[in-house]
PDB file of C-alpha atoms in Angstrom:
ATOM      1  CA  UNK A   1       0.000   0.000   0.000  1.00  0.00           C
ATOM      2  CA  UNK A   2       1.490   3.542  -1.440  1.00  0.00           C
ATOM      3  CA  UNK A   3       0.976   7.000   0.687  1.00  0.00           C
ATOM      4  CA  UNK A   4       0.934   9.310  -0.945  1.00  0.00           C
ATOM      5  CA  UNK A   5       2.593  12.713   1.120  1.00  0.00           C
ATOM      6  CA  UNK A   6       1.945  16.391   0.614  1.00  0.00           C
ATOM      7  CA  UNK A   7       5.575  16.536  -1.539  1.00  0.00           C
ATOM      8  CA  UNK A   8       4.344  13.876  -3.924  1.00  0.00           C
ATOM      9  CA  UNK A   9       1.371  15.415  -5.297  1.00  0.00           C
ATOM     10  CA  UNK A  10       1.727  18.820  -7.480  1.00  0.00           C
ATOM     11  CA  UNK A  11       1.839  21.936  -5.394  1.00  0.00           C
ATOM     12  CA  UNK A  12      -1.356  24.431  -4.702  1.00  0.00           C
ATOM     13  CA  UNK A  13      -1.890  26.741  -7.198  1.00  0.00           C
ATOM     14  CA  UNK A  14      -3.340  29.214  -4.586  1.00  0.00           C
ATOM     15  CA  UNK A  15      -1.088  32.230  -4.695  1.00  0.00           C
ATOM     16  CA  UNK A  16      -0.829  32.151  -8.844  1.00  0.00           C
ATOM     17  CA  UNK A  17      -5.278  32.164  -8.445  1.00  0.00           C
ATOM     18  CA  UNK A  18      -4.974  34.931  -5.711  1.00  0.00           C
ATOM     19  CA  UNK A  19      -2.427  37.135  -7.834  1.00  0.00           C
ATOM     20  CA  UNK A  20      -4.458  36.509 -10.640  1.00  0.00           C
ATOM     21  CA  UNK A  21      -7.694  37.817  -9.078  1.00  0.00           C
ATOM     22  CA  UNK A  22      -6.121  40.436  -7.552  1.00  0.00           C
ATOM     23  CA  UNK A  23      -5.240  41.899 -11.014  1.00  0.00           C
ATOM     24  CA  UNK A  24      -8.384  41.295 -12.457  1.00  0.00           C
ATOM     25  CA  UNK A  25      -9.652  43.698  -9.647  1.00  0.00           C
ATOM     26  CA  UNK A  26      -6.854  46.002 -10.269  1.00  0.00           C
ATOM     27  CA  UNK A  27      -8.095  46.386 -13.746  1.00  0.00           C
ATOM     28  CA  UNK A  28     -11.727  46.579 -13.356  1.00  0.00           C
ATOM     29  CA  UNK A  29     -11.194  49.405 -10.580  1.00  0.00           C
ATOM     30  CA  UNK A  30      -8.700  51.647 -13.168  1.00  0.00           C
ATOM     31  CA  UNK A  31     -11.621  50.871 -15.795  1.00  0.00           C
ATOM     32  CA  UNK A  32     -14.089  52.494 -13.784  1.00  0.00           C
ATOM     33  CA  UNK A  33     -11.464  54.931 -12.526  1.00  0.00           C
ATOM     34  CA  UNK A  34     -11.282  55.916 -15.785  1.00  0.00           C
ATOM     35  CA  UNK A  35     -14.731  56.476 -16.535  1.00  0.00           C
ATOM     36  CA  UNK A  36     -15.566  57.919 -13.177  1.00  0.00           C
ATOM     37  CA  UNK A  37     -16.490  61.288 -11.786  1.00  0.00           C
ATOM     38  CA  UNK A  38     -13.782  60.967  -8.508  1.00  0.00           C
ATOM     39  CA  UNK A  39     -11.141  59.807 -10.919  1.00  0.00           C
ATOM     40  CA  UNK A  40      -8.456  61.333  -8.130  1.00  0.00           C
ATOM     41  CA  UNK A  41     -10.171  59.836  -5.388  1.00  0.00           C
ATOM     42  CA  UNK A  42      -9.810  56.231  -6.665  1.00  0.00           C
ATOM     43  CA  UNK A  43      -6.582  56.346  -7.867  1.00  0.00           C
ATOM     44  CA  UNK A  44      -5.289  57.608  -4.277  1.00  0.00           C
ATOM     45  CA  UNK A  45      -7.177  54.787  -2.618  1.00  0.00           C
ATOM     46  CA  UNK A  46      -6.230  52.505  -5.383  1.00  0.00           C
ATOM     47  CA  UNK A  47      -2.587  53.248  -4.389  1.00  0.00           C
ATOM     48  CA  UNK A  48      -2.988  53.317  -0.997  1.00  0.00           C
ATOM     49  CA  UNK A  49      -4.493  50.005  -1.053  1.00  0.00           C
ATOM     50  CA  UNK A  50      -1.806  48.616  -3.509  1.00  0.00           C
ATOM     51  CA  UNK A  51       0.884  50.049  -1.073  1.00  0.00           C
ATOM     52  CA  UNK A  52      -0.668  48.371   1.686  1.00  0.00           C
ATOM     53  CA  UNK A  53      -0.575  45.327   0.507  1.00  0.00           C
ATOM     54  CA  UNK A  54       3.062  45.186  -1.042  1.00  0.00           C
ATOM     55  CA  UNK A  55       4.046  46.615   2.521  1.00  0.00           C
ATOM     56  CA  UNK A  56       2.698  43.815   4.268  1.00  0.00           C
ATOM     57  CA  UNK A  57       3.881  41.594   1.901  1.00  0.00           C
ATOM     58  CA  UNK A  58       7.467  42.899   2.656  1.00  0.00           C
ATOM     59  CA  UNK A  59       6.902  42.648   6.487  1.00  0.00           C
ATOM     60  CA  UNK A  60       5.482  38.949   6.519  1.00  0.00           C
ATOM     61  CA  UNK A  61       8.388  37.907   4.368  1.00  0.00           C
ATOM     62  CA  UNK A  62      11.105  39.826   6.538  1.00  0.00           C
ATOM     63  CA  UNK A  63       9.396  37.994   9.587  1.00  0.00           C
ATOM     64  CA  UNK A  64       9.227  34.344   8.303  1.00  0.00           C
ATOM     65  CA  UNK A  65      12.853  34.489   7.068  1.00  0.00           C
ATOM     66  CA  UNK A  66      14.030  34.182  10.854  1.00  0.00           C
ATOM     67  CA  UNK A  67      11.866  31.191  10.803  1.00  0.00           C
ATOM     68  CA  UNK A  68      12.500  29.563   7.233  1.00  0.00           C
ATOM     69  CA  UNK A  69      16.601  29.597   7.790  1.00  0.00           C
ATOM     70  CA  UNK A  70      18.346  27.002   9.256  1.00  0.00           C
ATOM     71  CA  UNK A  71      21.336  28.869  10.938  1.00  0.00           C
ATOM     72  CA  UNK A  72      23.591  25.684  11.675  1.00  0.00           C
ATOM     73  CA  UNK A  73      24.009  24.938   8.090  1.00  0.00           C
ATOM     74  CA  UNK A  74      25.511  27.821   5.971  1.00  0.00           C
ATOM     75  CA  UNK A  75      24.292  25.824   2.752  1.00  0.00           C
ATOM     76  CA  UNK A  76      20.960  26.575   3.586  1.00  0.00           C
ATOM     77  CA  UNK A  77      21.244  30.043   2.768  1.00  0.00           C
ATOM     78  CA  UNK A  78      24.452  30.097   0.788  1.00  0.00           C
ATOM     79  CA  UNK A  79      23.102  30.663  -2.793  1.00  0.00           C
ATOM     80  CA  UNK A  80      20.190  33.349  -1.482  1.00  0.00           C
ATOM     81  CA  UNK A  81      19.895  36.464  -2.408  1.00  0.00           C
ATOM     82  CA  UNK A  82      22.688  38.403   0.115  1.00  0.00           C
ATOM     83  CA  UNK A  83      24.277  35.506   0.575  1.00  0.00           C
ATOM     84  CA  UNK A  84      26.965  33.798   1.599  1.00  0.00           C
ATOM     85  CA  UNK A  85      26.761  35.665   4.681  1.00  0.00           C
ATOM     86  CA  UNK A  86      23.920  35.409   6.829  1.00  0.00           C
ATOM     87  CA  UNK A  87      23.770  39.091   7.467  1.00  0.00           C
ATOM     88  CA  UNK A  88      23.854  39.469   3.793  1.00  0.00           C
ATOM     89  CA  UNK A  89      20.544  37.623   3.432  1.00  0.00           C
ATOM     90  CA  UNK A  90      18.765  39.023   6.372  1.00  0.00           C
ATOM     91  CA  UNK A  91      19.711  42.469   5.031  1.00  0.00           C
ATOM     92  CA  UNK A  92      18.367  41.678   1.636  1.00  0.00           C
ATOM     93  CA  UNK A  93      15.515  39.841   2.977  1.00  0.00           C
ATOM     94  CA  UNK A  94      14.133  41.727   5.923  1.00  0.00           C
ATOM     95  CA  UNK A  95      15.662  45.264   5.343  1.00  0.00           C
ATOM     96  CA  UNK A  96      12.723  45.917   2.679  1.00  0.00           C
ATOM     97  CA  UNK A  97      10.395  44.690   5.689  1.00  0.00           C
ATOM     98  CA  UNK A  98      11.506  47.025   7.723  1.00  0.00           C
ATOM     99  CA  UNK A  99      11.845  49.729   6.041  1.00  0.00           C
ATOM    100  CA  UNK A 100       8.035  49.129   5.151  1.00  0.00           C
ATOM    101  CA  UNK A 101       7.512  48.703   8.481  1.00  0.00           C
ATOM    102  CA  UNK A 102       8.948  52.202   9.132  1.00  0.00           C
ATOM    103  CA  UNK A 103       7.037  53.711   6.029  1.00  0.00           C
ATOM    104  CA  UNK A 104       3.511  52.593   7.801  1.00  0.00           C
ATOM    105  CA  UNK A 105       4.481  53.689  11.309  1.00  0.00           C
ATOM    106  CA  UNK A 106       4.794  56.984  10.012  1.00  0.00           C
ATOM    107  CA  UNK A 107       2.226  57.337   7.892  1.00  0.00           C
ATOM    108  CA  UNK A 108       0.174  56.607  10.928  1.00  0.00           C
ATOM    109  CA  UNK A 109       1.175  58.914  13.337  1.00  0.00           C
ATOM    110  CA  UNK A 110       1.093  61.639  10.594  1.00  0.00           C
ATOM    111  CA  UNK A 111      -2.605  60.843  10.154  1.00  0.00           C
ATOM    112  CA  UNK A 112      -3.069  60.636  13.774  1.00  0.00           C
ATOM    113  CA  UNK A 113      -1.641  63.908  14.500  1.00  0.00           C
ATOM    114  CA  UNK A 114      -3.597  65.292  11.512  1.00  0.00           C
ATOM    115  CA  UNK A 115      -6.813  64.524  12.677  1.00  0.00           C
ATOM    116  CA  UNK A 116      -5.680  66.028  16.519  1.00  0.00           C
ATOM    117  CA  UNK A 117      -4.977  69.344  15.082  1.00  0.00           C
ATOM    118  CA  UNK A 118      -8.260  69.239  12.876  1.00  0.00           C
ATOM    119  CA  UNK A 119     -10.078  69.195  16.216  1.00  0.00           C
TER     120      UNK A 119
END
């Protein structure tokens, strides 16, 4: 009697389907952008939200590369980007993170503070 594992069968195409819908929104919202009154309006939001979602991209990557490298074997992480040094590859890998990171802690408190001097 076979098994048959998780690494046997072919891998989930999840993340190609979700990229793939996410651009078919991206065009359907810059179609009606287009044809729209608040043409400003939705492109700011558009980028905002397109922003967002790179940044957090950035930061979950940055964060699971402490998790995804093996430290007690060099070969693990030799041929990666920033490599062959591990500080290489956590400064290639995580530095866009943080700097992302930094980005939306700013743009935060600037808002904040906006809206306290509005009052």
């Amino acid at each position: 009697m076979e098994f048959v594992t998780a690494a046997d069968s072919d891998p989930p195409h999840f993340v190609g389907i979700s990229v793939a819908a996410v651009l078919v929104a991206l065009v359907v919202l810059l179609i009606i952008a287009a044809f729209g009154r608040n043409r400003k309006r939705i492109f700011t939001r558009l980028a905002i939200g397109i922003g967002c979602m790179v940044g957090l991209y950035l930061i979950v990557r940055g964060v699971a590369e402490f998790f995804i490298i093996d430290y007690h074997d060099p070969a693990s992480y030799r041929d990666d980007w920033g490599g062959p040094s591990l500080l290489g590859v956590f400064a290639v890998h995580t530095g866009p993170g943080l700097v992302a990171l930094l980005v939306a802690g700013y743009a935060i408190r600037r808002r904040l503070t906006d809206r306290a001097v509005s009052r």
